[in-house]
Amino acid sequence: MKIGFSLHATLVAVAMVALLSSGASAQQPLKIGLIVPMTGPFASTGKQVDAAVNLYLAEHGDVVAGRKIEVLLRDDTGIAPETTKRLAQELITNDHAEIIAGFGLTPLAFAAAPVATEAKTPMVVMAAGTLVIPQKSPYIVRTSFALPQQTAPIALWAAKHGMKKVYTLVTEYGPGIDAETTFKTVFTASGGTVDGARVPLHNPDYAPFIQRAKDDKPDAVFIFVPSGEGSAVMKQFAERGLAKAGIKLIGTGDVVDDDILDSMGDSALGTITSHFYSAAHPSAENKAFVAAFEKANGGMRPNFMAVGDYDGMALIYQVLRRPAVRPTAINSSRPPRA
Ligand code: DHB
């Protein structure tokens, strides 16, 4: 996978070098506390993340720059921010983790951010996607994605393909609100109109929302739901006959998550999404990644969560290989003032 580091990511990575090389003995293993939901409704995210870490270690070895990498996996069970926070504290204080990583959902990344700040510990967000996450701590670097980036292209696509009215259906929390806001802004700027509703994050029942969307008679329904929820949405979309009524399903790629795409069957046909990753991308690099991932995981196909995590490990390895950088080096990398 290719890593496109932003300026923020690069500066945080430089700061990580300074932090990681400051106190700890080079002979000690470097512990990475990996906090993800391994059980509960978002377990698919945790399984993808864990599998990607293991693949990265298998392919690149578990010793980098003379330090053995030890990954301490912790299950925060889904949407339980207080559990994520406690696990982050325990990993840093009791287990001496020098990096915390993972974070399957936005509220969980938010919960851990103050812990990273207080403990001055680098925090690599490998999964969650609300725009503001990296602003929650100067110790955060993100290798996943941000919803506005995923949403703007499909809003432009809809306008360019003659759609005039779209109904937005999003999960009611950070990434859903980012997706809704971006879709509305871009699509209305192109002359379209938008109605919509928000579905609860906890125990969602999509049926009444999909019916309401159908009754609104839009050209398309734009959907954002977190990874793992797509099958339930597709089922309702098919059962309520929206495609037959001429209503298209568009969205970010989260709704046709590669991990569960096969289980959706024909109901996913005709869905149009924009996203930063698809397991079907035909590059040689991606084909090798997908083949190795499937081989190591009993045929499980990687989704975009696995990629954020694989890239997160690549970031950590690259940072550890760099010589320690003094703060003056950070300043000298900035463009000169006019
Ligand atoms: C988030 C979680 C997801 O599963 C996803 O697909 C997108 C965003 C989040 O909580 O940030």
mmCIF file of C-alpha atoms and ligand atoms in Angstrom:
data_model
loop_
_atom_site.group_PDB
_atom_site.id
_atom_site.type_symbol
_atom_site.label_atom_id
_atom_site.label_comp_id
_atom_site.label_asym_id
_atom_site.label_seq_id
_atom_site.Cartn_x
_atom_site.Cartn_y
_atom_site.Cartn_z
ATOM 1 C CA MET A 1 0.000 0.000 0.000
ATOM 2 C CA LYS A 2 1.156 3.513 -0.722
ATOM 3 C CA ILE A 3 1.175 5.976 2.141
ATOM 4 C CA GLY A 4 0.340 9.589 1.370
ATOM 5 C CA PHE A 5 1.396 11.508 4.466
ATOM 6 C CA SER A 6 -0.166 14.914 5.020
ATOM 7 C CA LEU A 7 1.898 17.745 6.518
ATOM 8 C CA HIS A 8 0.171 17.137 9.861
ATOM 9 C CA ALA A 9 0.986 13.439 9.705
ATOM 10 C CA THR A 10 4.598 14.164 8.841
ATOM 11 C CA LEU A 11 5.044 16.600 11.720
ATOM 12 C CA VAL A 12 3.410 14.199 14.177
ATOM 13 C CA ALA A 13 5.619 11.405 12.851
ATOM 14 C CA VAL A 14 8.691 13.573 13.379
ATOM 15 C CA ALA A 15 7.496 14.272 16.920
ATOM 16 C CA MET A 16 7.028 10.509 17.379
ATOM 17 C CA VAL A 17 10.708 9.953 16.546
ATOM 18 C CA ALA A 18 11.740 12.418 19.206
ATOM 19 C CA LEU A 19 9.416 10.871 21.797
ATOM 20 C CA LEU A 20 10.218 7.267 21.067
ATOM 21 C CA SER A 21 13.947 7.804 21.088
ATOM 22 C CA SER A 22 14.006 9.954 24.222
ATOM 23 C CA GLY A 23 13.531 7.764 27.295
ATOM 24 C CA ALA A 24 13.143 4.095 26.508
ATOM 25 C CA SER A 25 16.066 1.759 26.302
ATOM 26 C CA ALA A 26 16.720 0.623 22.756
ATOM 27 C CA GLN A 27 17.002 -2.937 24.095
ATOM 28 C CA GLN A 28 13.435 -3.054 25.448
ATOM 29 C CA PRO A 29 10.627 -4.327 23.226
ATOM 30 C CA LEU A 30 8.483 -1.533 21.849
ATOM 31 C CA LYS A 31 4.912 -2.149 22.890
ATOM 32 C CA ILE A 32 2.023 -0.985 20.740
ATOM 33 C CA GLY A 33 -1.332 -1.015 22.526
ATOM 34 C CA LEU A 34 -3.893 -1.903 19.847
ATOM 35 C CA ILE A 35 -7.427 -1.030 20.994
ATOM 36 C CA VAL A 36 -10.293 -2.155 18.726
ATOM 37 C CA PRO A 37 -13.753 -3.748 18.990
ATOM 38 C CA MET A 38 -13.153 -7.517 18.735
ATOM 39 C CA THR A 39 -16.678 -8.335 19.966
ATOM 40 C CA GLY A 40 -20.076 -6.658 19.624
ATOM 41 C CA PRO A 41 -21.690 -5.055 16.559
ATOM 42 C CA PHE A 42 -18.401 -3.669 15.179
ATOM 43 C CA ALA A 43 -16.272 -6.786 15.652
ATOM 44 C CA SER A 44 -15.637 -6.947 11.899
ATOM 45 C CA THR A 45 -13.579 -3.747 12.207
ATOM 46 C CA GLY A 46 -11.448 -5.222 15.000
ATOM 47 C CA LYS A 47 -10.907 -8.464 13.114
ATOM 48 C CA GLN A 48 -9.791 -6.593 9.997
ATOM 49 C CA VAL A 49 -7.445 -4.375 11.991
ATOM 50 C CA ASP A 50 -5.928 -7.287 13.934
ATOM 51 C CA ALA A 51 -5.467 -9.341 10.758
ATOM 52 C CA ALA A 52 -3.738 -6.447 9.003
ATOM 53 C CA VAL A 53 -1.300 -5.921 11.900
ATOM 54 C CA ASN A 54 -0.446 -9.603 11.889
ATOM 55 C CA LEU A 55 0.075 -9.565 8.119
ATOM 56 C CA TYR A 56 2.335 -6.531 8.386
ATOM 57 C CA LEU A 57 4.433 -8.208 11.086
ATOM 58 C CA ALA A 58 4.610 -11.468 9.100
ATOM 59 C CA GLU A 59 5.782 -9.627 5.977
ATOM 60 C CA HIS A 60 8.154 -7.123 7.588
ATOM 61 C CA GLY A 61 9.428 -8.939 10.672
ATOM 62 C CA ASP A 62 8.902 -7.995 14.314
ATOM 63 C CA VAL A 63 12.228 -6.243 14.845
ATOM 64 C CA VAL A 64 12.684 -2.703 13.598
ATOM 65 C CA ALA A 65 15.664 -0.448 14.229
ATOM 66 C CA GLY A 66 16.901 -2.967 16.808
ATOM 67 C CA ARG A 67 13.668 -3.046 18.800
ATOM 68 C CA LYS A 68 11.305 -5.969 18.977
ATOM 69 C CA ILE A 69 7.712 -4.955 18.306
ATOM 70 C CA GLU A 70 5.133 -6.340 20.697
ATOM 71 C CA VAL A 71 1.462 -5.730 19.902
ATOM 72 C CA LEU A 72 -0.869 -5.807 22.910
ATOM 73 C CA LEU A 73 -4.381 -6.348 21.529
ATOM 74 C CA ARG A 74 -7.293 -5.111 23.666
ATOM 75 C CA ASP A 75 -11.025 -5.504 22.920
ATOM 76 C CA ASP A 76 -13.070 -2.391 23.748
ATOM 77 C CA THR A 77 -16.284 -4.202 22.692
ATOM 78 C CA GLY A 78 -17.756 -1.525 20.412
ATOM 79 C CA ILE A 79 -19.379 1.687 21.467
ATOM 80 C CA ALA A 80 -18.126 1.949 25.031
ATOM 81 C CA PRO A 81 -15.886 5.052 25.187
ATOM 82 C CA GLU A 82 -15.205 4.674 28.910
ATOM 83 C CA THR A 83 -13.790 1.179 28.240
ATOM 84 C CA THR A 84 -11.532 2.491 25.471
ATOM 85 C CA LYS A 85 -10.300 5.243 27.789
ATOM 86 C CA ARG A 86 -9.573 2.811 30.625
ATOM 87 C CA LEU A 87 -7.756 0.415 28.280
ATOM 88 C CA ALA A 88 -5.613 3.287 26.944
ATOM 89 C CA GLN A 89 -4.709 4.325 30.496
ATOM 90 C CA GLU A 90 -3.868 0.745 31.534
ATOM 91 C CA LEU A 91 -1.797 0.090 28.433
ATOM 92 C CA ILE A 92 0.310 3.186 28.988
ATOM 93 C CA THR A 93 0.596 3.036 32.777
ATOM 94 C CA ASN A 94 0.722 -0.695 33.559
ATOM 95 C CA ASP A 95 1.981 -2.238 30.318
ATOM 96 C CA HIS A 96 4.300 0.626 29.312
ATOM 97 C CA ALA A 97 2.950 0.832 25.772
ATOM 98 C CA GLU A 98 4.886 3.537 23.899
ATOM 99 C CA ILE A 99 2.252 3.877 21.170
ATOM 100 C CA ILE A 100 -1.507 3.391 21.312
ATOM 101 C CA ALA A 101 -3.267 2.510 18.068
ATOM 102 C CA GLY A 102 -6.458 1.208 16.428
ATOM 103 C CA PHE A 103 -9.706 3.046 17.396
ATOM 104 C CA GLY A 104 -12.580 1.520 15.431
ATOM 105 C CA LEU A 105 -15.160 4.273 15.915
ATOM 106 C CA THR A 106 -15.024 8.025 16.374
ATOM 107 C CA PRO A 107 -16.348 8.163 19.985
ATOM 108 C CA LEU A 108 -13.601 5.710 20.951
ATOM 109 C CA ALA A 109 -10.855 7.815 19.373
ATOM 110 C CA PHE A 110 -12.306 10.883 21.125
ATOM 111 C CA ALA A 111 -12.224 9.037 24.475
ATOM 112 C CA ALA A 112 -8.555 8.066 24.160
ATOM 113 C CA ALA A 113 -7.297 11.440 22.862
ATOM 114 C CA PRO A 114 -6.966 13.153 26.294
ATOM 115 C CA VAL A 115 -5.110 10.106 27.617
ATOM 116 C CA ALA A 116 -2.563 10.391 24.787
ATOM 117 C CA THR A 117 -2.181 14.107 25.488
ATOM 118 C CA GLU A 118 -1.695 13.679 29.211
ATOM 119 C CA ALA A 119 0.756 10.794 28.853
ATOM 120 C CA LYS A 120 2.524 12.414 25.849
ATOM 121 C CA THR A 121 2.070 9.140 23.990
ATOM 122 C CA PRO A 122 1.735 8.891 20.191
ATOM 123 C CA MET A 123 -1.736 7.708 19.160
ATOM 124 C CA VAL A 124 -2.165 6.239 15.670
ATOM 125 C CA VAL A 125 -5.818 6.320 14.558
ATOM 126 C CA MET A 126 -6.097 3.485 12.044
ATOM 127 C CA ALA A 127 -9.873 3.210 11.571
ATOM 128 C CA ALA A 128 -12.140 6.071 12.707
ATOM 129 C CA GLY A 129 -13.074 8.744 10.151
ATOM 130 C CA THR A 130 -14.603 11.935 11.591
ATOM 131 C CA LEU A 131 -12.808 14.968 10.187
ATOM 132 C CA VAL A 132 -11.811 16.578 13.491
ATOM 133 C CA ILE A 133 -10.187 13.536 15.131
ATOM 134 C CA PRO A 134 -6.553 14.639 14.611
ATOM 135 C CA GLN A 135 -7.401 17.974 16.243
ATOM 136 C CA LYS A 136 -8.345 16.225 19.501
ATOM 137 C CA SER A 137 -4.696 15.763 20.521
ATOM 138 C CA PRO A 138 -1.314 16.933 19.220
ATOM 139 C CA TYR A 139 -0.189 13.305 19.699
ATOM 140 C CA ILE A 140 -2.654 11.900 17.129
ATOM 141 C CA VAL A 141 -1.711 10.864 13.637
ATOM 142 C CA ARG A 142 -4.349 9.238 11.433
ATOM 143 C CA THR A 143 -3.746 6.669 8.702
ATOM 144 C CA SER A 144 -7.396 5.932 7.964
ATOM 145 C CA PHE A 145 -9.550 8.552 6.203
ATOM 146 C CA ALA A 146 -11.948 11.446 6.693
ATOM 147 C CA LEU A 147 -15.580 11.277 5.563
ATOM 148 C CA PRO A 148 -15.653 14.590 3.653
ATOM 149 C CA GLN A 149 -12.913 13.236 1.352
ATOM 150 C CA GLN A 150 -14.991 10.157 0.607
ATOM 151 C CA THR A 151 -18.261 12.014 0.155
ATOM 152 C CA ALA A 152 -17.500 14.971 -2.110
ATOM 153 C CA PRO A 153 -16.770 12.865 -5.234
ATOM 154 C CA ILE A 154 -20.096 10.991 -5.123
ATOM 155 C CA ALA A 155 -22.005 14.271 -4.612
ATOM 156 C CA LEU A 156 -20.325 15.691 -7.726
ATOM 157 C CA TRP A 157 -20.970 12.442 -9.599
ATOM 158 C CA ALA A 158 -24.677 12.571 -8.724
ATOM 159 C CA ALA A 159 -24.997 16.155 -9.960
ATOM 160 C CA LYS A 160 -23.096 15.405 -13.169
ATOM 161 C CA HIS A 161 -25.322 12.408 -13.876
ATOM 162 C CA GLY A 162 -28.523 14.405 -13.911
ATOM 163 C CA MET A 163 -29.740 13.806 -10.358
ATOM 164 C CA LYS A 164 -31.776 16.703 -9.012
ATOM 165 C CA LYS A 165 -33.050 15.440 -5.669
ATOM 166 C CA VAL A 166 -31.265 13.164 -3.202
ATOM 167 C CA TYR A 167 -32.357 11.831 0.200
ATOM 168 C CA THR A 168 -29.464 11.491 2.659
ATOM 169 C CA LEU A 169 -29.597 8.718 5.245
ATOM 170 C CA VAL A 170 -26.688 8.703 7.688
ATOM 171 C CA THR A 171 -25.846 7.246 11.070
ATOM 172 C CA GLU A 172 -26.288 9.937 13.694
ATOM 173 C CA TYR A 173 -22.756 10.614 14.950
ATOM 174 C CA GLY A 174 -19.526 12.275 13.787
ATOM 175 C CA PRO A 175 -18.774 10.530 10.480
ATOM 176 C CA GLY A 176 -22.442 10.435 9.440
ATOM 177 C CA ILE A 177 -22.856 14.135 10.146
ATOM 178 C CA ASP A 178 -19.626 14.875 8.220
ATOM 179 C CA ALA A 179 -20.952 12.837 5.284
ATOM 180 C CA GLU A 180 -24.392 14.496 5.381
ATOM 181 C CA THR A 181 -22.921 18.012 5.614
ATOM 182 C CA THR A 182 -20.462 17.438 2.790
ATOM 183 C CA PHE A 183 -23.045 15.826 0.527
ATOM 184 C CA LYS A 184 -25.505 18.644 1.094
ATOM 185 C CA THR A 185 -22.902 21.386 0.558
ATOM 186 C CA VAL A 186 -21.459 19.940 -2.650
ATOM 187 C CA PHE A 187 -24.732 18.719 -4.183
ATOM 188 C CA THR A 188 -26.724 21.896 -3.508
ATOM 189 C CA ALA A 189 -23.817 24.008 -4.843
ATOM 190 C CA SER A 190 -24.292 22.037 -8.059
ATOM 191 C CA GLY A 191 -28.002 22.926 -8.157
ATOM 192 C CA GLY A 192 -29.531 19.859 -6.462
ATOM 193 C CA THR A 193 -31.908 19.641 -3.498
ATOM 194 C CA VAL A 194 -31.503 17.420 -0.432
ATOM 195 C CA ASP A 195 -33.906 15.952 2.140
ATOM 196 C CA GLY A 196 -32.797 13.443 4.711
ATOM 197 C CA ALA A 197 -32.837 11.701 8.062
ATOM 198 C CA ARG A 198 -30.382 10.319 10.618
ATOM 199 C CA VAL A 199 -30.455 6.759 11.975
ATOM 200 C CA PRO A 200 -29.364 6.032 15.582
ATOM 201 C CA LEU A 201 -25.931 4.471 16.086
ATOM 202 C CA HIS A 202 -27.208 2.055 18.735
ATOM 203 C CA ASN A 203 -29.459 -0.824 17.533
ATOM 204 C CA PRO A 204 -30.571 0.841 14.298
ATOM 205 C CA ASP A 205 -33.760 -0.328 12.546
ATOM 206 C CA TYR A 206 -33.345 0.781 8.948
ATOM 207 C CA ALA A 207 -36.827 -0.259 7.736
ATOM 208 C CA PRO A 208 -38.827 2.896 8.616
ATOM 209 C CA PHE A 209 -36.030 5.163 7.411
ATOM 210 C CA ILE A 210 -35.722 3.430 4.040
ATOM 211 C CA GLN A 211 -39.518 3.595 3.658
ATOM 212 C CA ARG A 212 -39.483 7.321 4.415
ATOM 213 C CA ALA A 213 -36.689 7.785 1.869
ATOM 214 C CA LYS A 214 -38.758 5.926 -0.757
ATOM 215 C CA ASP A 215 -41.871 8.005 -0.018
ATOM 216 C CA ASP A 216 -39.856 11.182 -0.639
ATOM 217 C CA LYS A 217 -39.407 10.036 -4.289
ATOM 218 C CA PRO A 218 -35.790 11.154 -4.740
ATOM 219 C CA ASP A 219 -33.537 10.281 -7.693
ATOM 220 C CA ALA A 220 -31.206 8.562 -5.223
ATOM 221 C CA VAL A 221 -30.683 7.793 -1.561
ATOM 222 C CA PHE A 222 -27.184 8.710 -0.333
ATOM 223 C CA ILE A 223 -26.154 6.431 2.534
ATOM 224 C CA PHE A 224 -23.405 6.499 5.134
ATOM 225 C CA VAL A 225 -23.396 3.725 7.730
ATOM 226 C CA PRO A 226 -20.331 2.458 9.608
ATOM 227 C CA SER A 227 -18.512 -0.610 8.363
ATOM 228 C CA GLY A 228 -20.437 -3.812 9.097
ATOM 229 C CA GLU A 229 -23.926 -2.242 8.796
ATOM 230 C CA GLY A 230 -24.208 -2.368 4.997
ATOM 231 C CA SER A 231 -25.980 -5.747 4.755
ATOM 232 C CA ALA A 232 -28.913 -4.618 6.902
ATOM 233 C CA VAL A 233 -29.326 -1.476 4.777
ATOM 234 C CA MET A 234 -29.150 -3.392 1.486
ATOM 235 C CA LYS A 235 -31.740 -5.866 2.694
ATOM 236 C CA GLN A 236 -34.254 -3.101 3.425
ATOM 237 C CA PHE A 237 -33.444 -1.275 0.191
ATOM 238 C CA ALA A 238 -34.208 -4.454 -1.779
ATOM 239 C CA GLU A 239 -37.269 -5.525 0.245
ATOM 240 C CA ARG A 240 -38.911 -2.104 -0.037
ATOM 241 C CA GLY A 241 -38.372 -2.027 -3.810
ATOM 242 C CA LEU A 242 -36.506 1.264 -4.139
ATOM 243 C CA ALA A 243 -34.492 0.106 -7.158
ATOM 244 C CA LYS A 244 -37.735 -0.975 -8.853
ATOM 245 C CA ALA A 245 -39.153 2.486 -8.163
ATOM 246 C CA GLY A 246 -36.163 3.961 -10.057
ATOM 247 C CA ILE A 247 -34.333 5.175 -6.927
ATOM 248 C CA LYS A 248 -30.563 4.612 -6.972
ATOM 249 C CA LEU A 249 -28.456 3.802 -3.917
ATOM 250 C CA ILE A 250 -25.338 5.965 -3.731
ATOM 251 C CA GLY A 251 -22.933 6.480 -0.857
ATOM 252 C CA THR A 252 -19.444 6.236 0.534
ATOM 253 C CA GLY A 253 -17.761 2.847 0.228
ATOM 254 C CA ASP A 254 -18.552 1.998 3.862
ATOM 255 C CA VAL A 255 -21.976 0.660 2.795
ATOM 256 C CA VAL A 256 -20.470 -1.900 0.405
ATOM 257 C CA ASP A 257 -17.640 -2.887 2.730
ATOM 258 C CA ASP A 258 -15.485 -5.525 0.968
ATOM 259 C CA ASP A 259 -15.526 -7.807 4.013
ATOM 260 C CA ILE A 260 -19.294 -8.394 3.870
ATOM 261 C CA LEU A 261 -20.018 -7.563 0.211
ATOM 262 C CA ASP A 262 -20.497 -11.195 -0.841
ATOM 263 C CA SER A 263 -23.127 -11.736 1.851
ATOM 264 C CA MET A 264 -25.216 -8.900 0.351
ATOM 265 C CA GLY A 265 -25.788 -10.875 -2.853
ATOM 266 C CA ASP A 266 -27.571 -9.271 -5.811
ATOM 267 C CA SER A 267 -29.148 -6.548 -3.650
ATOM 268 C CA ALA A 268 -25.844 -4.634 -3.864
ATOM 269 C CA LEU A 269 -25.909 -4.540 -7.684
ATOM 270 C CA GLY A 270 -26.238 -1.037 -9.106
ATOM 271 C CA THR A 271 -24.924 0.696 -5.959
ATOM 272 C CA ILE A 272 -22.534 3.551 -6.775
ATOM 273 C CA THR A 273 -20.013 4.695 -4.161
ATOM 274 C CA SER A 274 -16.853 6.756 -3.843
ATOM 275 C CA HIS A 275 -14.057 5.665 -1.536
ATOM 276 C CA PHE A 276 -10.306 5.498 -1.019
ATOM 277 C CA TYR A 277 -10.031 1.730 -1.217
ATOM 278 C CA SER A 278 -11.565 -1.230 -2.977
ATOM 279 C CA ALA A 279 -10.243 -4.785 -2.760
ATOM 280 C CA ALA A 280 -10.986 -4.954 -6.503
ATOM 281 C CA HIS A 281 -8.406 -2.270 -7.377
ATOM 282 C CA PRO A 282 -6.388 -3.900 -10.152
ATOM 283 C CA SER A 283 -2.845 -2.736 -9.268
ATOM 284 C CA ALA A 284 -0.199 -5.432 -8.813
ATOM 285 C CA GLU A 285 0.496 -4.069 -5.310
ATOM 286 C CA ASN A 286 -3.143 -4.404 -4.268
ATOM 287 C CA LYS A 287 -3.562 -7.843 -5.817
ATOM 288 C CA ALA A 288 -0.568 -9.062 -3.802
ATOM 289 C CA PHE A 289 -1.978 -7.454 -0.625
ATOM 290 C CA VAL A 290 -5.428 -9.020 -1.085
ATOM 291 C CA ALA A 291 -3.975 -12.458 -1.907
ATOM 292 C CA ALA A 292 -1.651 -12.425 1.128
ATOM 293 C CA PHE A 293 -4.427 -11.171 3.431
ATOM 294 C CA GLU A 294 -6.906 -13.819 2.254
ATOM 295 C CA LYS A 295 -4.303 -16.570 2.522
ATOM 296 C CA ALA A 296 -3.417 -15.626 6.096
ATOM 297 C CA ASN A 297 -7.060 -15.289 7.196
ATOM 298 C CA GLY A 298 -8.966 -18.262 5.820
ATOM 299 C CA GLY A 299 -10.234 -16.362 2.775
ATOM 300 C CA MET A 300 -11.401 -13.198 4.594
ATOM 301 C CA ARG A 301 -11.236 -10.302 2.115
ATOM 302 C CA PRO A 302 -9.556 -7.109 3.366
ATOM 303 C CA ASN A 303 -11.651 -3.977 3.583
ATOM 304 C CA PHE A 304 -10.667 -0.326 3.987
ATOM 305 C CA MET A 305 -10.155 -0.778 7.738
ATOM 306 C CA ALA A 306 -7.400 -3.321 7.072
ATOM 307 C CA VAL A 307 -5.677 -0.830 4.789
ATOM 308 C CA GLY A 308 -5.719 1.974 7.389
ATOM 309 C CA ASP A 309 -4.105 -0.417 9.813
ATOM 310 C CA TYR A 310 -1.503 -1.854 7.437
ATOM 311 C CA ASP A 311 -0.535 1.716 6.542
ATOM 312 C CA GLY A 312 -0.463 2.614 10.251
ATOM 313 C CA MET A 313 2.072 -0.129 10.882
ATOM 314 C CA ALA A 314 4.085 1.069 7.874
ATOM 315 C CA LEU A 315 4.093 4.570 9.396
ATOM 316 C CA ILE A 316 5.327 3.260 12.748
ATOM 317 C CA TYR A 317 8.102 1.213 11.105
ATOM 318 C CA GLN A 318 9.225 4.131 8.957
ATOM 319 C CA VAL A 319 9.317 6.466 11.939
ATOM 320 C CA LEU A 320 11.341 4.008 14.014
ATOM 321 C CA ARG A 321 13.895 3.641 11.216
ATOM 322 C CA ARG A 322 14.512 7.378 11.017
ATOM 323 C CA PRO A 323 17.313 8.875 13.071
ATOM 324 C CA ALA A 324 16.118 10.988 15.998
ATOM 325 C CA VAL A 325 15.211 14.470 14.837
ATOM 326 C CA ARG A 326 15.834 17.552 16.916
ATOM 327 C CA PRO A 327 13.123 20.249 17.047
ATOM 328 C CA THR A 328 15.306 22.518 14.889
ATOM 329 C CA ALA A 329 14.926 19.973 12.111
ATOM 330 C CA ILE A 330 11.133 20.320 12.320
ATOM 331 C CA ASN A 331 11.481 24.078 11.928
ATOM 332 C CA SER A 332 13.958 23.874 9.076
ATOM 333 C CA SER A 333 11.551 21.656 7.085
ATOM 334 C CA ARG A 334 9.005 24.466 7.018
ATOM 335 C CA PRO A 335 8.905 26.674 3.946
ATOM 336 C CA PRO A 336 10.745 29.982 4.480
ATOM 337 C CA ARG A 337 8.575 32.968 5.374
ATOM 338 C CA ALA A 338 7.950 35.497 2.667
HETATM 339 C C1 DHB B 1 -16.310 5.276 11.458
HETATM 340 C C2 DHB B 1 -16.546 3.924 11.634
HETATM 341 C C3 DHB B 1 -16.751 3.139 10.538
HETATM 342 O O1 DHB B 1 -16.974 1.812 10.664
HETATM 343 C C4 DHB B 1 -16.722 3.680 9.253
HETATM 344 O O2 DHB B 1 -16.950 2.870 8.196
HETATM 345 C C5 DHB B 1 -16.492 5.028 9.082
HETATM 346 C C6 DHB B 1 -16.279 5.830 10.198
HETATM 347 C C7 DHB B 1 -16.120 6.127 12.665
HETATM 348 O O3 DHB B 1 -16.735 5.838 13.701
HETATM 349 O O4 DHB B 1 -15.368 7.102 12.587
#
